[in-house]
Amino acid sequence: MTTHVPATSFVLTAIGDDRPGLVAALAAAVDEHGGNWVDSQLALLAGKFAGIVQVDLPAERAQDFLAALPALAEEVGLEVEATTGRAGEAAEEPRHVLALHLLGQDRTGMVREITTALRSQGATIDGLRSWTREAPEGGGMLFEAEAEVRLPASAQEQDLREALETIAGELMVDLELDAPA
């Protein structure tokens, strides 16, 4: 018979100058306090390592874990902040998941325009990755983004498509909205 140990869930944000060992140091701190690394998104941006990590820890070890985090800044140069999350969070209502892909000439305001259209339809963004790259044959910079979005069950996918197509026309970008691969 297994005993259920209450867990405390934290979302950690971590940032530091890129160098070997940052993820290993954070993983060691989680493990040393009996924690479980649940989910993460890690990236290198402008020479900085940046990460978001969800960890679950036994409730009785949570305060010791939080007290140990400042040492990571001193030891390896990794600043870590912890926010209490909800372990085993369930969705409040059914949602329809869609994959969004955008490609077009880079210009300011693109992310704002797209996210405003998503918000207008009640969509939430579960994940977003964006980047710029040189266009072929010296055509300037291209902006590309991929997102996973969720619509509440009460919203219509066609209404979201129409809102995004209007924005795509104004921004002169290619925009696709499909079921996730």
Coordinates of N, CA and C in Angstrom, one line a residue:
M1 N 0.8 -1.2 0.0 CA 0.0 0.0 0.0 C 0.9 1.2 0.0
T2 N 0.6 2.2 -0.9 CA 1.4 3.4 -1.0 C 0.7 4.5 -0.2
T3 N 1.4 5.4 0.4 CA 0.9 6.5 1.1 C 1.0 7.7 0.2
H4 N -0.1 8.5 0.1 CA 0.0 9.7 -0.6 C 0.6 10.8 0.2
V5 N 1.7 11.4 -0.3 CA 2.3 12.5 0.4 C 1.9 13.8 -0.3
P6 N 1.3 14.7 0.5 CA 0.9 16.0 -0.1 C 2.1 16.7 -0.7
A7 N 1.9 17.2 -1.9 CA 2.9 17.9 -2.6 C 2.6 19.4 -2.7
T8 N 3.6 20.1 -2.8 CA 3.5 21.6 -3.1 C 4.2 21.8 -4.5
S9 N 3.4 22.4 -5.3 CA 3.9 22.7 -6.7 C 4.4 24.1 -6.8
F10 N 5.5 24.3 -7.5 CA 6.1 25.6 -7.7 C 6.4 25.8 -9.2
V11 N 6.2 27.0 -9.6 CA 6.7 27.4 -11.0 C 8.0 28.2 -10.7
L12 N 9.1 27.8 -11.2 CA 10.4 28.5 -11.0 C 10.7 29.3 -12.3
T13 N 11.1 30.5 -12.1 CA 11.7 31.2 -13.3 C 13.2 31.4 -12.9
A14 N 14.0 31.1 -13.9 CA 15.5 31.1 -13.7 C 16.1 31.9 -14.8
I15 N 17.1 32.7 -14.5 CA 17.9 33.4 -15.5 C 19.3 33.6 -15.0
G16 N 20.2 33.5 -16.0 CA 21.6 33.7 -15.7 C 22.5 33.8 -16.9
D17 N 23.7 34.2 -16.8 CA 24.6 34.2 -17.9 C 24.8 32.8 -18.4
D18 N 24.8 32.5 -19.7 CA 24.9 31.2 -20.1 C 26.3 30.6 -19.8
R19 N 26.2 29.4 -19.3 CA 27.5 28.6 -19.0 C 27.1 27.2 -18.7
P20 N 28.0 26.3 -18.8 CA 27.7 24.9 -18.5 C 27.3 24.7 -17.0
G21 N 26.3 23.8 -16.7 CA 26.0 23.5 -15.4 C 24.8 24.1 -14.7
L22 N 24.2 25.1 -15.4 CA 23.1 25.8 -14.8 C 21.9 24.9 -14.5
V23 N 21.5 24.1 -15.5 CA 20.4 23.2 -15.4 C 20.7 22.1 -14.4
A24 N 21.9 21.6 -14.4 CA 22.4 20.6 -13.5 C 22.3 21.1 -12.0
A25 N 22.7 22.3 -11.8 CA 22.6 22.9 -10.4 C 21.2 23.0 -10.0
L26 N 20.3 23.5 -10.8 CA 18.9 23.6 -10.5 C 18.3 22.2 -10.2
A27 N 18.6 21.3 -11.1 CA 18.0 19.9 -11.0 C 18.5 19.3 -9.7
A28 N 19.8 19.5 -9.3 CA 20.3 19.0 -8.1 C 19.6 19.5 -6.8
A29 N 19.3 20.8 -6.9 CA 18.5 21.5 -5.7 C 17.1 20.8 -5.6
V30 N 16.5 20.6 -6.7 CA 15.1 20.0 -6.7 C 15.3 18.6 -6.1
D31 N 16.2 17.8 -6.6 CA 16.4 16.4 -6.2 C 16.8 16.3 -4.7
E32 N 17.7 17.2 -4.3 CA 18.1 17.1 -2.9 C 17.0 17.4 -1.9
H33 N 15.9 18.0 -2.4 CA 14.8 18.3 -1.5 C 13.6 17.4 -1.8
G34 N 13.9 16.3 -2.4 CA 12.9 15.3 -2.7 C 11.9 15.7 -3.7
G35 N 12.2 16.6 -4.6 CA 11.3 17.1 -5.6 C 11.3 16.4 -6.9
N36 N 10.3 16.7 -7.6 CA 10.1 16.1 -9.0 C 10.0 17.2 -10.0
W37 N 10.9 17.1 -11.0 CA 10.9 18.0 -12.1 C 9.7 17.6 -13.0
V38 N 8.7 18.4 -13.1 CA 7.4 18.0 -13.8 C 7.4 18.5 -15.3
D39 N 7.8 19.7 -15.5 CA 7.7 20.3 -16.8 C 8.6 21.5 -16.9
S40 N 9.1 21.8 -18.1 CA 10.0 22.9 -18.2 C 10.1 23.4 -19.7
Q41 N 10.5 24.7 -19.8 CA 10.8 25.3 -21.1 C 12.1 26.1 -20.8
L42 N 13.1 25.8 -21.5 CA 14.4 26.4 -21.3 C 14.9 26.9 -22.7
A43 N 15.6 28.1 -22.6 CA 16.1 28.7 -23.8 C 17.3 29.5 -23.6
L44 N 18.1 29.8 -24.7 CA 19.2 30.7 -24.7 C 18.7 31.9 -25.5
L45 N 18.7 33.1 -24.8 CA 18.3 34.3 -25.5 C 19.3 35.4 -25.2
A46 N 19.9 36.0 -26.3 CA 20.8 37.1 -26.1 C 21.9 36.8 -25.1
G47 N 22.4 35.6 -25.1 CA 23.5 35.2 -24.2 C 23.1 34.9 -22.8
K48 N 21.8 34.9 -22.5 CA 21.3 34.6 -21.2 C 20.6 33.2 -21.3
F49 N 20.8 32.4 -20.3 CA 20.0 31.2 -20.1 C 18.7 31.7 -19.4
A50 N 17.5 31.2 -19.9 CA 16.3 31.6 -19.3 C 15.4 30.3 -19.2
G51 N 14.8 30.1 -18.1 CA 14.0 28.9 -18.0 C 12.8 29.1 -17.1
I52 N 11.7 28.3 -17.4 CA 10.6 28.2 -16.6 C 10.4 26.7 -16.3
V53 N 10.3 26.4 -15.0 CA 10.2 25.0 -14.6 C 9.1 24.8 -13.6
Q54 N 8.3 23.7 -13.7 CA 7.4 23.3 -12.7 C 8.0 22.2 -11.9
V55 N 8.0 22.3 -10.6 CA 8.5 21.2 -9.7 C 7.4 21.0 -8.7
D56 N 7.3 19.7 -8.2 CA 6.5 19.3 -7.1 C 7.4 18.8 -6.0
L57 N 7.2 19.3 -4.8 CA 8.0 18.9 -3.6 C 7.1 18.4 -2.5
P58 N 7.6 17.5 -1.7 CA 6.8 17.1 -0.5 C 6.6 18.4 0.3
A59 N 5.4 18.6 0.8 CA 5.0 19.8 1.5 C 6.0 20.1 2.6
E60 N 6.4 19.1 3.4 CA 7.3 19.3 4.5 C 8.7 19.8 4.1
R61 N 9.1 19.6 2.8 CA 10.4 20.0 2.4 C 10.4 21.3 1.6
A62 N 9.2 21.9 1.3 CA 9.1 23.0 0.5 C 9.8 24.3 1.0
Q63 N 9.7 24.6 2.3 CA 10.3 25.8 2.8 C 11.8 25.7 2.8
D64 N 12.4 24.5 3.0 CA 13.8 24.3 2.9 C 14.3 24.5 1.5
F65 N 13.5 24.0 0.5 CA 13.8 24.2 -0.9 C 13.9 25.7 -1.2
L66 N 12.9 26.4 -0.8 CA 12.8 27.8 -1.1 C 14.0 28.6 -0.5
A67 N 14.4 28.2 0.7 CA 15.5 28.8 1.4 C 16.8 28.5 0.7
A68 N 16.9 27.4 -0.1 CA 18.1 27.0 -0.8 C 18.3 27.7 -2.1
L69 N 17.3 28.2 -2.7 CA 17.4 28.8 -4.0 C 18.3 30.0 -4.1
P70 N 18.4 30.9 -3.2 CA 19.4 32.0 -3.3 C 20.8 31.6 -3.4
A71 N 21.2 30.4 -2.9 CA 22.5 29.9 -3.0 C 22.9 29.6 -4.5
L72 N 21.9 29.3 -5.3 CA 22.2 29.1 -6.7 C 22.8 30.3 -7.4
A73 N 22.4 31.5 -7.0 CA 22.9 32.7 -7.6 C 24.4 32.9 -7.2
E74 N 24.7 32.6 -5.9 CA 26.0 32.7 -5.5 C 27.0 31.7 -6.1
E75 N 26.5 30.4 -6.1 CA 27.3 29.3 -6.6 C 27.5 29.3 -8.1
V76 N 26.4 29.5 -8.9 CA 26.5 29.3 -10.3 C 26.0 30.5 -11.1
G77 N 25.6 31.5 -10.4 CA 25.1 32.7 -11.2 C 23.7 32.6 -11.7
L78 N 22.9 31.7 -11.1 CA 21.5 31.5 -11.6 C 20.5 32.1 -10.6
E79 N 19.8 33.1 -11.0 CA 18.8 33.8 -10.2 C 17.5 33.0 -10.4
V80 N 16.9 32.5 -9.3 CA 15.7 31.7 -9.4 C 14.6 32.3 -8.5
E81 N 13.4 32.5 -9.0 CA 12.3 32.9 -8.2 C 11.2 31.8 -8.3
A82 N 10.5 31.6 -7.2 CA 9.5 30.5 -7.1 C 8.2 31.1 -6.8
T83 N 7.2 30.6 -7.5 CA 5.8 31.0 -7.3 C 5.0 29.8 -7.1
T84 N 4.2 29.8 -6.1 CA 3.4 28.6 -5.8 C 2.4 28.3 -6.9
G85 N 2.4 27.1 -7.3 CA 1.5 26.7 -8.4 C 0.4 25.8 -7.8
R86 N -0.3 25.1 -8.7 CA -1.4 24.2 -8.3 C -1.0 22.8 -8.8
A87 N -0.7 21.9 -7.9 CA -0.3 20.5 -8.3 C -1.5 19.8 -8.9
G88 N -1.3 19.1 -10.0 CA -2.3 18.3 -10.6 C -3.5 19.2 -11.1
E89 N -3.2 20.4 -11.6 CA -4.3 21.3 -12.0 C -5.1 20.7 -13.1
A90 N -6.4 20.7 -13.0 CA -7.3 20.3 -14.0 C -8.0 21.5 -14.7
A91 N -8.3 21.3 -16.0 CA -8.9 22.4 -16.7 C -10.3 22.6 -16.2
E92 N -10.7 23.9 -16.1 CA -12.0 24.3 -15.5 C -13.1 23.9 -16.5
E93 N -12.9 24.0 -17.8 CA -13.9 23.6 -18.8 C -13.2 23.0 -20.0
P94 N -13.9 22.2 -20.7 CA -13.3 21.7 -22.0 C -12.9 22.8 -22.9
R95 N -11.7 22.6 -23.5 CA -11.2 23.5 -24.5 C -10.8 22.8 -25.8
H96 N -10.8 23.6 -26.8 CA -10.4 23.1 -28.1 C -9.0 23.6 -28.4
V97 N -8.1 22.7 -28.7 CA -6.6 23.0 -28.8 C -6.4 23.2 -30.3
L98 N -5.6 24.3 -30.7 CA -5.3 24.6 -32.0 C -3.8 25.0 -32.1
A99 N -3.2 24.7 -33.2 CA -1.8 25.2 -33.5 C -1.8 26.3 -34.4
L100 N -1.1 27.4 -34.1 CA -1.0 28.6 -34.9 C 0.4 28.8 -35.4
H101 N 0.5 29.1 -36.7 CA 1.8 29.4 -37.3 C 1.7 30.7 -38.1
L102 N 2.7 31.6 -37.9 CA 2.7 32.9 -38.5 C 4.0 33.1 -39.1
L103 N 4.1 33.7 -40.3 CA 5.3 34.0 -41.0 C 5.1 35.2 -41.9
G104 N 6.0 36.2 -41.7 CA 5.8 37.5 -42.5 C 7.0 38.4 -42.2
Q105 N 7.0 39.5 -42.9 CA 8.1 40.5 -42.7 C 8.0 41.0 -41.3
D106 N 9.1 41.1 -40.7 CA 9.2 41.5 -39.3 C 8.8 43.0 -39.2
R107 N 8.0 43.3 -38.2 CA 7.7 44.7 -37.9 C 7.2 44.8 -36.5
T108 N 7.3 45.9 -35.9 CA 6.8 46.1 -34.5 C 5.3 45.9 -34.4
G109 N 4.8 45.4 -33.3 CA 3.4 45.3 -33.0 C 2.7 44.0 -33.5
M110 N 3.5 43.1 -34.1 CA 2.9 41.9 -34.6 C 2.3 41.0 -33.5
V111 N 3.1 40.8 -32.5 CA 2.7 39.9 -31.4 C 1.5 40.5 -30.7
R112 N 1.5 41.8 -30.5 CA 0.4 42.5 -29.9 C -0.9 42.3 -30.7
E113 N -0.8 42.5 -32.0 CA -2.0 42.3 -32.9 C -2.6 40.9 -32.8
I114 N -1.7 39.9 -32.9 CA -2.2 38.6 -32.9 C -2.8 38.2 -31.5
T115 N -2.1 38.5 -30.5 CA -2.6 38.2 -29.1 C -3.9 38.9 -28.8
T116 N -4.0 40.1 -29.3 CA -5.3 40.8 -29.1 C -6.4 40.1 -29.8
A117 N -6.2 39.6 -31.0 CA -7.2 38.9 -31.7 C -7.6 37.6 -31.0
L118 N -6.5 36.9 -30.4 CA -6.8 35.7 -29.7 C -7.6 36.0 -28.4
R119 N -7.2 37.0 -27.7 CA -8.0 37.4 -26.5 C -9.4 37.7 -26.8
S120 N -9.7 38.4 -27.9 CA -11.0 38.8 -28.3 C -12.0 37.6 -28.4
Q121 N -11.4 36.4 -28.7 CA -12.2 35.2 -28.9 C -12.1 34.3 -27.7
G122 N -11.5 34.8 -26.6 CA -11.4 34.0 -25.4 C -10.3 32.9 -25.4
A123 N -9.4 33.0 -26.4 CA -8.4 32.0 -26.5 C -7.3 32.2 -25.5
T124 N -6.7 31.2 -25.0 CA -5.5 31.3 -24.1 C -4.3 30.7 -24.8
I125 N -3.1 31.2 -24.5 CA -1.9 30.7 -25.1 C -1.2 29.7 -24.2
D126 N -1.1 28.4 -24.6 CA -0.4 27.5 -23.8 C 1.1 27.5 -24.0
G127 N 1.5 27.8 -25.2 CA 2.9 27.9 -25.6 C 3.1 28.8 -26.7
L128 N 4.2 29.6 -26.7 CA 4.5 30.5 -27.8 C 6.0 30.5 -28.0
R129 N 6.4 30.3 -29.3 CA 7.8 30.4 -29.6 C 7.9 31.3 -30.8
S130 N 8.8 32.3 -30.8 CA 8.9 33.2 -31.9 C 10.4 33.5 -32.2
W131 N 10.7 33.8 -33.4 CA 12.1 34.1 -33.8 C 12.1 34.9 -35.0
T132 N 13.3 35.6 -35.3 CA 13.5 36.3 -36.6 C 14.6 35.6 -37.3
R133 N 14.5 35.8 -38.7 CA 15.6 35.3 -39.5 C 15.7 36.1 -40.8
E134 N 16.8 36.0 -41.5 CA 17.0 36.7 -42.7 C 16.1 36.1 -43.8
A135 N 15.4 37.0 -44.6 CA 14.6 36.5 -45.7 C 15.6 36.1 -46.8
P136 N 15.2 35.2 -47.7 CA 16.0 34.8 -48.8 C 16.3 36.0 -49.7
E137 N 17.5 36.0 -50.3 CA 17.9 37.0 -51.3 C 17.8 38.4 -50.8
G138 N 18.2 38.6 -49.6 CA 18.3 40.0 -49.0 C 16.9 40.7 -48.9
G139 N 15.9 40.0 -48.6 CA 14.6 40.5 -48.5 C 14.2 41.1 -47.1
G140 N 15.2 41.3 -46.3 CA 15.0 41.9 -45.0 C 14.8 40.8 -43.9
M141 N 14.2 41.1 -42.8 CA 14.0 40.1 -41.7 C 12.6 39.6 -41.8
L142 N 12.5 38.3 -41.5 CA 11.2 37.6 -41.4 C 10.9 37.4 -39.9
F143 N 9.7 37.4 -39.5 CA 9.3 37.1 -38.2 C 8.4 35.8 -38.3
E144 N 8.7 34.8 -37.4 CA 8.0 33.6 -37.5 C 7.6 33.2 -36.0
A145 N 6.4 32.7 -35.9 CA 5.9 32.3 -34.6 C 5.1 31.0 -34.7
E146 N 5.2 30.2 -33.6 CA 4.3 29.1 -33.5 C 3.7 29.1 -32.1
A147 N 2.4 28.8 -32.0 CA 1.8 28.9 -30.7 C 0.8 27.7 -30.6
E148 N 0.6 27.3 -29.4 CA -0.5 26.4 -29.1 C -1.6 27.2 -28.3
V149 N -2.8 27.2 -28.9 CA -3.8 28.0 -28.2 C -5.0 27.1 -27.9
R150 N -5.7 27.6 -26.9 CA -7.0 26.8 -26.5 C -8.2 27.8 -26.6
L151 N -9.2 27.3 -27.1 CA -10.5 28.0 -27.2 C -11.4 27.4 -26.2
P152 N -12.2 28.2 -25.4 CA -13.2 27.6 -24.5 C -14.2 26.9 -25.4
A153 N -14.8 25.9 -24.8 CA -15.8 25.1 -25.5 C -17.0 25.9 -26.1
S154 N -17.2 27.1 -25.4 CA -18.3 27.9 -25.8 C -18.0 28.8 -27.0
A155 N -16.7 28.9 -27.4 CA -16.2 29.7 -28.5 C -16.3 28.9 -29.8
Q156 N -16.4 29.7 -30.9 CA -16.4 29.1 -32.2 C -15.1 29.2 -32.9
E157 N -14.5 28.1 -33.4 CA -13.2 28.1 -34.1 C -13.3 29.0 -35.3
Q158 N -14.4 29.0 -36.0 CA -14.6 29.9 -37.2 C -14.4 31.4 -36.9
D159 N -15.0 31.8 -35.8 CA -14.9 33.2 -35.3 C -13.4 33.6 -35.1
L160 N -12.6 32.6 -34.5 CA -11.2 32.9 -34.3 C -10.5 33.0 -35.6
R161 N -10.8 32.1 -36.5 CA -10.2 32.1 -37.8 C -10.4 33.4 -38.6
E162 N -11.7 33.9 -38.5 CA -12.0 35.1 -39.2 C -11.2 36.3 -38.5
A163 N -11.2 36.3 -37.2 CA -10.4 37.4 -36.5 C -9.0 37.4 -36.9
L164 N -8.4 36.2 -37.0 CA -7.0 36.1 -37.3 C -6.7 36.4 -38.8
E165 N -7.6 36.0 -39.7 CA -7.5 36.3 -41.1 C -7.5 37.8 -41.4
T166 N -8.3 38.5 -40.6 CA -8.4 40.0 -40.8 C -7.0 40.6 -40.4
I167 N -6.5 40.1 -39.3 CA -5.2 40.6 -38.8 C -4.1 40.2 -39.8
A168 N -4.1 39.0 -40.3 CA -3.1 38.5 -41.2 C -3.1 39.4 -42.5
G169 N -4.3 39.8 -43.0 CA -4.4 40.6 -44.1 C -3.8 42.0 -43.9
E170 N -4.1 42.6 -42.7 CA -3.5 43.9 -42.3 C -2.0 43.8 -42.2
L171 N -1.5 42.8 -41.6 CA -0.1 42.6 -41.3 C 0.7 42.1 -42.5
M172 N 0.0 41.6 -43.5 CA 0.6 41.0 -44.7 C 1.5 39.8 -44.3
V173 N 0.9 38.9 -43.5 CA 1.6 37.7 -43.1 C 0.8 36.4 -43.5
D174 N 1.5 35.3 -43.6 CA 0.9 34.0 -43.7 C 0.5 33.5 -42.4
L175 N -0.7 33.1 -42.1 CA -1.1 32.6 -40.8 C -1.9 31.3 -41.0
E176 N -1.5 30.3 -40.3 CA -2.2 29.0 -40.4 C -2.8 28.7 -39.0
L177 N -4.0 28.1 -38.9 CA -4.5 27.7 -37.7 C -5.1 26.3 -37.9
D178 N -4.5 25.3 -37.3 CA -4.9 23.9 -37.5 C -4.9 23.1 -36.2
A179 N -5.4 21.9 -36.3 CA -5.3 21.0 -35.1 C -3.8 20.7 -34.9
P180 N -3.4 20.5 -33.6 CA -1.9 20.3 -33.4 C -1.5 19.0 -34.0
A181 N -0.2 19.0 -34.4 CA 0.4 17.8 -35.1 C 0.6 16.7 -34.1

